[in-house]
Structures are given as C-alpha cells and as structure tokens.
Amino acid sequence: MRWDKDMEEEEVEKLFEKTRHSTGINFQDYSSIPVQIDPSDITPCVDFSEINLHEGLISNIERSGYKQPTPVQMHSLPIFTQGKDLMACAQTGSGKTAAFLLPMINMMFDKLQGQQQSGHRYQYDHNPSPYGCVMAPTRELAVQIYEECRKFCYRTGIKSVVVYGGADIYGQASQLQKGCHIL
C-alpha cells in the first residue's frame, strides 16, 4: 500500500466513491430518531464546523460525502471533544465509525503538530508504536473501519494499518514496519 500522497487520482476516486452513494438510514428527518444521553448536559452539534476539527479532516469529511452529522455523531462528537468517555449503540449505517474516528484523528493532528513544532519527528522504525488502536470482532468489520480511516486520513500525514487473523503475518508486519499511527 503506497502513501496517500503517491496515490493516482483514479485510486483516490475509488477510495471515496463508496460513501458518496449513501445507503442505510434515511437521516433526512433527524428529529424523529430517538436519542438518550446520560448525563444530559451535552449540547449536540448540528454541523461539523462546531467541533473545531482540523481543516484537512473537514476536507476529507466533505470528500466522503458527509453533509451534516448523523444523530450518533451529533451527540458523540461533543462528548469526545470534551475528553469524556462514551458508549454508544446505534444501528448499522448510522455513522458510528466516523463518530469515534474523527475525534481520534483530530487529536493526532494536535499531537503530531506539537511534535513537529518541538522538533520531534515520528520515527518509522522496526518497533511501530501506534497512537490509536481500534479493535473489531470480525475481519470484515476491521477492514471496513480501516477503509473509513483511510478516507479521513487522506493527505493528513496520518497513516492507518489493518491487521487481522487468518492472513499472512509477514505481509501485515511489513505494513506495520512502514509506520502506523492508527492500528
């Protein structure tokens, strides 16, 4: 897998094409989707611009076809950005993956920019140390999360890698040794 800066335009188009043709829940009428929050002092966001996300991440959100946050994102993004813990349950296609990846990637922007300003560079050596780790119960879900992560990390300098059982361990280890921010 090449770095995103080396991707051909055709590969970029393929990366983002799946999300442009939105499937799943019809979110046109957000008000009819029930949401329970505890504690109830969280103000939901109605636009991604309210979350103070980095410009590169906002660009990738738009490129991915997101127009406005889904109900699970409207409530979870403010919780994450306040540094609070969250447990969310929502149906397939509701935007849960973006709800946890966006804050994670945004925090990595801050961390990596802080390191660059202090003169420290992330080292890609034989001992990869990801900043974030996402665990999934199935290979299919792990790959799905990885593909979403690639979209949000496009042209950000943040690299994701997926590993799972039943695949060539040497190939996966090789990908890890090339560097990994999100595993």
C-alpha positions as a printed Julia matrix, in Angstrom:
183×3 Matrix{Float64}:
   0.0     0.0     0.0
   1.51    3.32   -1.04
   1.33    6.53    0.95
  -1.69    8.63    0.06
   0.47   11.37   -1.49
   1.55    8.83   -4.12
  -1.99    7.75   -4.96
  -3.17    8.16   -8.5
  -6.34   10.21   -8.99
  -8.17    7.02  -10.01
  -7.24    5.38   -6.68
  -8.42    8.44   -4.76
 -11.73    8.4    -6.61
 -12.15    4.71   -5.77
 -11.31    5.36   -2.1
 -14.11    7.89   -1.71
 -16.74    6.55   -4.14
 -18.47    4.13   -1.75
 -19.55    6.8     0.71
 -20.82    9.2    -1.93
 -23.71    6.85   -2.65
 -25.13    6.87    0.85
 -27.05    3.84    2.0
 -28.52    2.8     5.31
 -30.72    5.02    7.4
 -32.59    7.97    5.89
 -31.34   10.85    8.03
 -33.46   13.49    6.32
 -35.66   13.69    9.39
 -33.24   13.7    12.33
 -35.84   14.81   14.84
 -37.72   11.51   14.65
 -34.69    9.41   15.65
 -34.77    8.84   19.42
 -31.54    9.59   21.33
 -30.93    9.02   25.03
 -27.97   10.74   26.71
 -26.73   10.46   30.27
 -25.67   12.93   31.54
 -27.99   15.2    29.62
 -25.8    18.33   29.77
 -24.28   17.71   26.32
 -25.33   20.07   23.55
 -25.47   18.19   20.24
 -23.7    19.67   17.22
 -25.7    20.2    14.05
 -22.7    20.9    11.82
 -19.15   19.54   11.7
 -17.8    23.1    11.88
 -19.0    23.33   15.51
 -16.49   20.68   16.6
 -13.27   22.6    15.82
 -11.82   19.93   13.55
  -8.63   20.49   11.56
  -9.0    21.77    8.0
  -7.6    18.6     6.39
 -10.06   16.47    8.31
 -13.01   18.72    7.36
 -11.94   18.43    3.72
 -11.95   14.63    3.93
 -15.33   14.62    5.67
 -16.76   16.6     2.76
 -14.93   14.44    0.22
 -16.51   11.38    1.9
 -19.98   12.75    1.22
 -20.97   13.75    4.76
 -23.25   16.79    4.64
 -24.1    17.01    8.34
 -23.54   14.83   11.39
 -25.81   11.82   11.84
 -27.68   11.55   15.17
 -24.99    9.36   16.77
 -22.31   11.82   15.59
 -24.32   14.88   16.7
 -24.23   13.62   20.26
 -20.96   11.71   20.44
 -18.59   14.24   18.82
 -19.15   16.89   21.54
 -18.67   14.21   24.22
 -15.37   13.05   22.7
 -14.06   16.57   22.17
 -14.69   17.28   25.87
 -12.48   14.3    26.7
 -15.33   12.29   28.19
 -15.91    8.56   27.85
 -18.7     7.31   25.65
 -20.65    4.16   24.98
 -22.96    4.42   22.0
 -25.36    1.96   20.43
 -26.88    2.61   17.02
 -27.9     0.55   14.02
 -25.67   -0.36   11.08
 -25.08    2.54    8.72
 -25.7     5.19   11.39
 -22.21    6.73   11.34
 -20.7     5.16   14.47
 -17.3     4.6    12.83
 -16.89    8.26   11.93
 -18.18    9.18   15.39
 -15.12    7.65   17.05
 -12.54    8.04   14.26
 -12.96   11.79   13.73
 -12.04   12.79   17.31
  -9.17   10.26   17.34
  -7.68   11.6    14.1
  -8.23   15.2    15.21
  -6.32   14.57   18.46
  -3.49   13.01   16.42
  -3.28   16.17   14.34
  -2.69   18.12   17.54
  -0.14   15.6    18.84
   1.81   15.38   15.59
   1.78   19.15   15.03
   3.04   19.68   18.58
   5.86   17.21   17.99
   6.82   18.87   14.7
   6.91   22.3    16.35
   9.15   20.96   19.12
  11.49   19.4    16.58
  10.49   15.8    17.34
   9.55   13.65   14.37
   7.54   10.47   14.44
  10.06    7.72   13.78
   9.2     4.85   11.48
  11.46    2.12   12.77
  11.2    -1.6    13.4
   9.18   -1.01   16.55
   5.95    0.69   15.44
   4.04    2.44   18.19
   0.58    3.45   17.01
  -1.09    6.38   18.76
  -4.54    4.82   18.38
  -5.83    1.25   18.28
  -9.29    0.13   17.17
 -10.36   -3.41   17.93
 -13.12   -5.14   15.98
 -14.74   -8.56   16.47
 -14.5    -9.62   12.81
 -12.09   -9.29    9.91
 -14.82   -7.73    7.76
 -15.52   -5.01   10.32
 -11.8    -4.38   10.82
 -11.37   -3.85    7.06
 -14.46   -1.62    6.91
 -13.12    0.57    9.75
  -9.7     0.68    8.07
 -11.23    1.87    4.78
 -13.15    4.64    6.58
  -9.99    5.6     8.45
  -8.03    5.82    5.18
 -10.62    8.28    3.85
 -10.43   10.54    6.87
  -6.6    10.36    6.96
  -6.13   11.09    3.25
  -3.39   13.74    2.77
  -3.06   14.34    6.5
   0.23   12.52    7.14
  -1.6    10.15    9.5
  -1.27    6.53    8.42
  -3.56    3.64    9.29
  -2.8    -0.06    9.04
  -5.12   -3.05    9.46
  -4.1    -6.42   10.88
  -6.29   -9.46   11.47
  -6.11  -13.2    11.92
  -6.08  -15.67    9.07
  -3.86  -13.53    6.82
  -0.14  -13.56    6.02
   1.59  -12.35    9.17
   4.73  -11.27    7.3
   2.82   -9.01    4.94
   0.98   -7.39    7.84
   4.21   -6.99    9.84
   5.8    -5.37    6.79
   2.97   -2.82    6.64
   3.42   -2.05   10.34
   7.16   -1.53    9.92
   6.48    1.14    7.29
   4.82    3.19   10.02
   1.47    3.32   11.7
  -0.42    5.99   13.61
  -3.75    4.13   13.84
  -3.85    0.35   14.04
